[in-house]
Structure formats: structure tokens, C-alpha cells
């Protein structure tokens, strides 16, 4: 509740504690940490649950297509 109020005062929309988890998991993934390790450290019950938190940038999508 306090985080939501602070974000509202600052004009930050769409931010939540899950934003921190998303950033944390994504940065570990980008650093090459094994997904199973991220899953265990973050307490996700399944790989599918973890993968909902991992973000892929537009640049990464372009690079993936360019690699074909």
C-alpha cells in the first residue's frame, strides 16, 4: 500500500513489487544464469511461472530474427 501511494505521488503508473521481481529475474537471465537457478532462487513453482516474468526487449527480438 505504501509503495502504491508513493508511486502515485510520483506519477509512476504500472509499477508494483512484481516489477522488482521481473527486473531481478530478467537481469539474471541476461547475465547467463541458468533458468532453473533463477526459478529456485525466486521461489517460482514452475518454469512456466518464471517465464511469465522474463522480459525480452525489442532489440533482442530483432537480433533473433536477423540471426536466421
XYZ file of N, CA and C in Angstrom:
204
model
N 0.818 -1.188 0.000
C 0.000 0.000 0.000
C 0.871 1.265 0.000
N 1.917 1.267 0.817
C 2.798 2.434 0.875
C 3.509 2.642 -0.454
N 3.930 1.547 -1.080
C 4.600 1.650 -2.379
C 3.650 2.235 -3.416
N 2.421 1.777 -3.426
C 1.435 2.284 -4.383
C 1.201 3.784 -4.183
N 1.085 4.205 -2.936
C 0.870 5.628 -2.651
C 2.067 6.459 -3.106
N 3.271 5.972 -2.814
C 4.479 6.699 -3.219
C 4.559 6.799 -4.738
N 4.263 5.713 -5.424
C 4.303 5.724 -6.892
C 3.260 6.677 -7.457
N 2.083 6.690 -6.873
C 1.039 7.611 -7.332
C 1.468 9.062 -7.152
N 2.092 9.371 -6.014
C 2.567 10.738 -5.776
C 3.618 11.143 -6.801
N 4.436 10.182 -7.220
C 5.495 10.458 -8.189
C 5.021 10.363 -9.635
N 3.779 9.957 -9.815
C 3.242 9.839 -11.167
C 3.692 8.582 -11.894
N 4.157 7.593 -11.145
C 4.591 6.332 -11.754
C 3.394 5.402 -11.882
N 3.052 5.054 -13.092
C 1.907 4.178 -13.336
C 2.400 2.792 -13.716
N 1.689 1.773 -13.261
C 2.003 0.410 -13.638
C 3.172 -0.210 -12.890
N 3.647 0.449 -11.834
C 4.767 -0.097 -11.063
C 4.221 -0.863 -9.869
N 4.832 -2.001 -9.561
C 4.432 -2.796 -8.402
C 5.647 -3.550 -7.879
N 5.462 -4.259 -6.777
C 6.553 -5.081 -6.260
C 6.914 -6.164 -7.268
N 5.963 -6.563 -8.097
C 6.253 -7.554 -9.133
C 7.209 -6.979 -10.177
N 7.218 -5.673 -10.328
C 8.174 -5.040 -11.242
C 9.602 -5.348 -10.796
N 9.824 -5.339 -9.483
C 11.155 -5.667 -8.961
C 11.522 -7.112 -9.271
N 10.570 -8.027 -9.080
C 10.833 -9.446 -9.380
C 11.119 -9.633 -10.864
N 10.357 -8.941 -11.688
C 10.536 -9.041 -13.146
C 11.936 -8.558 -13.542
N 12.337 -7.408 -13.010
C 13.661 -6.860 -13.317
C 14.758 -7.786 -12.812
N 14.619 -8.272 -11.595
C 15.605 -9.167 -10.997
C 15.780 -10.428 -11.842
N 14.679 -11.080 -12.184
C 14.746 -12.317 -12.970
C 15.313 -12.058 -14.365
N 14.881 -10.972 -14.992
C 15.347 -10.653 -16.341
C 16.841 -10.367 -16.347
N 17.320 -9.634 -15.364
C 18.761 -9.324 -15.309
C 19.602 -10.573 -15.075
N 19.123 -11.472 -14.233
C 19.850 -12.728 -14.036
C 19.878 -13.534 -15.330
N 18.755 -13.588 -16.026
C 18.682 -14.304 -17.299
C 19.669 -13.710 -18.298
N 19.696 -12.391 -18.409
C 20.603 -11.713 -19.346
C 22.067 -11.937 -18.978
N 22.326 -12.164 -17.680
C 23.693 -12.404 -17.213
C 24.121 -13.856 -17.437
N 23.212 -14.667 -17.969
C 23.559 -16.046 -18.285
C 23.312 -17.049 -17.175
N 22.598 -16.629 -16.130
C 22.283 -17.553 -15.036
C 21.268 -18.580 -15.542
N 21.485 -19.839 -15.196
C 20.573 -20.903 -15.631
C 19.158 -20.633 -15.133
N 18.172 -20.886 -15.984
C 16.778 -20.634 -15.630
C 16.357 -21.419 -14.396
N 16.835 -22.643 -14.244
C 16.485 -23.450 -13.069
C 16.982 -22.777 -11.799
N 18.162 -22.181 -11.843
C 18.693 -21.477 -10.669
C 17.833 -20.259 -10.349
N 17.427 -19.515 -11.376
C 16.563 -18.348 -11.156
C 15.235 -18.801 -10.562
N 14.686 -19.881 -11.103
C 13.418 -20.418 -10.596
C 13.535 -20.759 -9.118
N 14.590 -21.478 -8.757
C 14.779 -21.881 -7.363
C 14.991 -20.677 -6.452
N 15.842 -19.743 -6.869
C 16.124 -18.563 -6.049
C 14.896 -17.682 -5.872
N 14.088 -17.566 -6.922
C 12.913 -16.709 -6.866
C 11.678 -17.369 -6.289
N 11.751 -18.682 -6.092
C 10.628 -19.385 -5.486
C 9.469 -19.668 -6.430
N 9.719 -19.628 -7.735
C 8.653 -19.956 -8.680
C 8.434 -21.458 -8.665
N 7.186 -21.884 -8.673
C 6.861 -23.306 -8.579
C 7.077 -24.048 -9.888
N 7.103 -23.317 -10.984
C 7.292 -23.965 -12.285
C 8.073 -23.046 -13.214
N 8.631 -23.641 -14.256
C 9.349 -22.866 -15.258
C 8.378 -21.940 -15.990
N 7.153 -22.403 -16.194
C 6.146 -21.575 -16.869
C 5.863 -20.306 -16.065
N 5.805 -20.439 -14.751
C 5.564 -19.266 -13.901
C 6.719 -18.280 -14.013
N 7.941 -18.787 -13.984
C 9.113 -17.921 -14.127
C 9.096 -17.211 -15.468
N 8.802 -17.928 -16.526
C 8.887 -17.353 -17.864
C 7.905 -16.207 -18.075
N 6.844 -16.145 -17.280
C 5.927 -15.001 -17.371
C 6.594 -13.719 -16.878
N 7.654 -13.856 -16.083
C 8.354 -12.696 -15.535
C 9.511 -12.224 -16.404
N 10.006 -13.077 -17.281
C 11.172 -12.722 -18.086
C 10.774 -11.822 -19.243
N 11.467 -10.713 -19.369
C 11.179 -9.759 -20.437
C 12.171 -9.933 -21.581
N 11.673 -9.732 -22.791
C 12.509 -9.766 -23.988
C 12.371 -8.405 -24.653
N 13.496 -7.737 -24.877
C 13.460 -6.397 -25.467
C 13.180 -6.477 -26.964
N 12.757 -5.372 -27.518
C 12.532 -5.297 -28.966
C 13.835 -5.565 -29.712
N 14.933 -5.048 -29.180
C 16.244 -5.265 -29.799
C 16.581 -6.755 -29.852
N 16.286 -7.474 -28.777
C 16.552 -8.912 -28.759
C 15.696 -9.652 -29.786
N 14.473 -9.204 -29.967
C 13.601 -9.821 -30.968
C 14.149 -9.590 -32.370
N 14.602 -8.368 -32.632
C 15.177 -8.041 -33.940
C 16.426 -8.884 -34.179
N 17.292 -8.994 -33.167
C 18.508 -9.796 -33.296
C 18.179 -11.266 -33.551
N 17.134 -11.766 -32.912
C 16.745 -13.164 -33.105
C 16.331 -13.409 -34.548
N 15.534 -12.501 -35.103
C 15.091 -12.639 -36.492
C 16.280 -12.489 -37.440
N 17.172 -11.557 -37.139
C 18.334 -11.315 -38.000
C 19.281 -12.512 -38.026
N 19.245 -13.328 -36.996
C 20.153 -14.469 -36.941
C 19.709 -15.624 -37.832
N 18.519 -15.531 -38.398
C 18.024 -16.609 -39.274
C 18.757 -16.650 -40.585
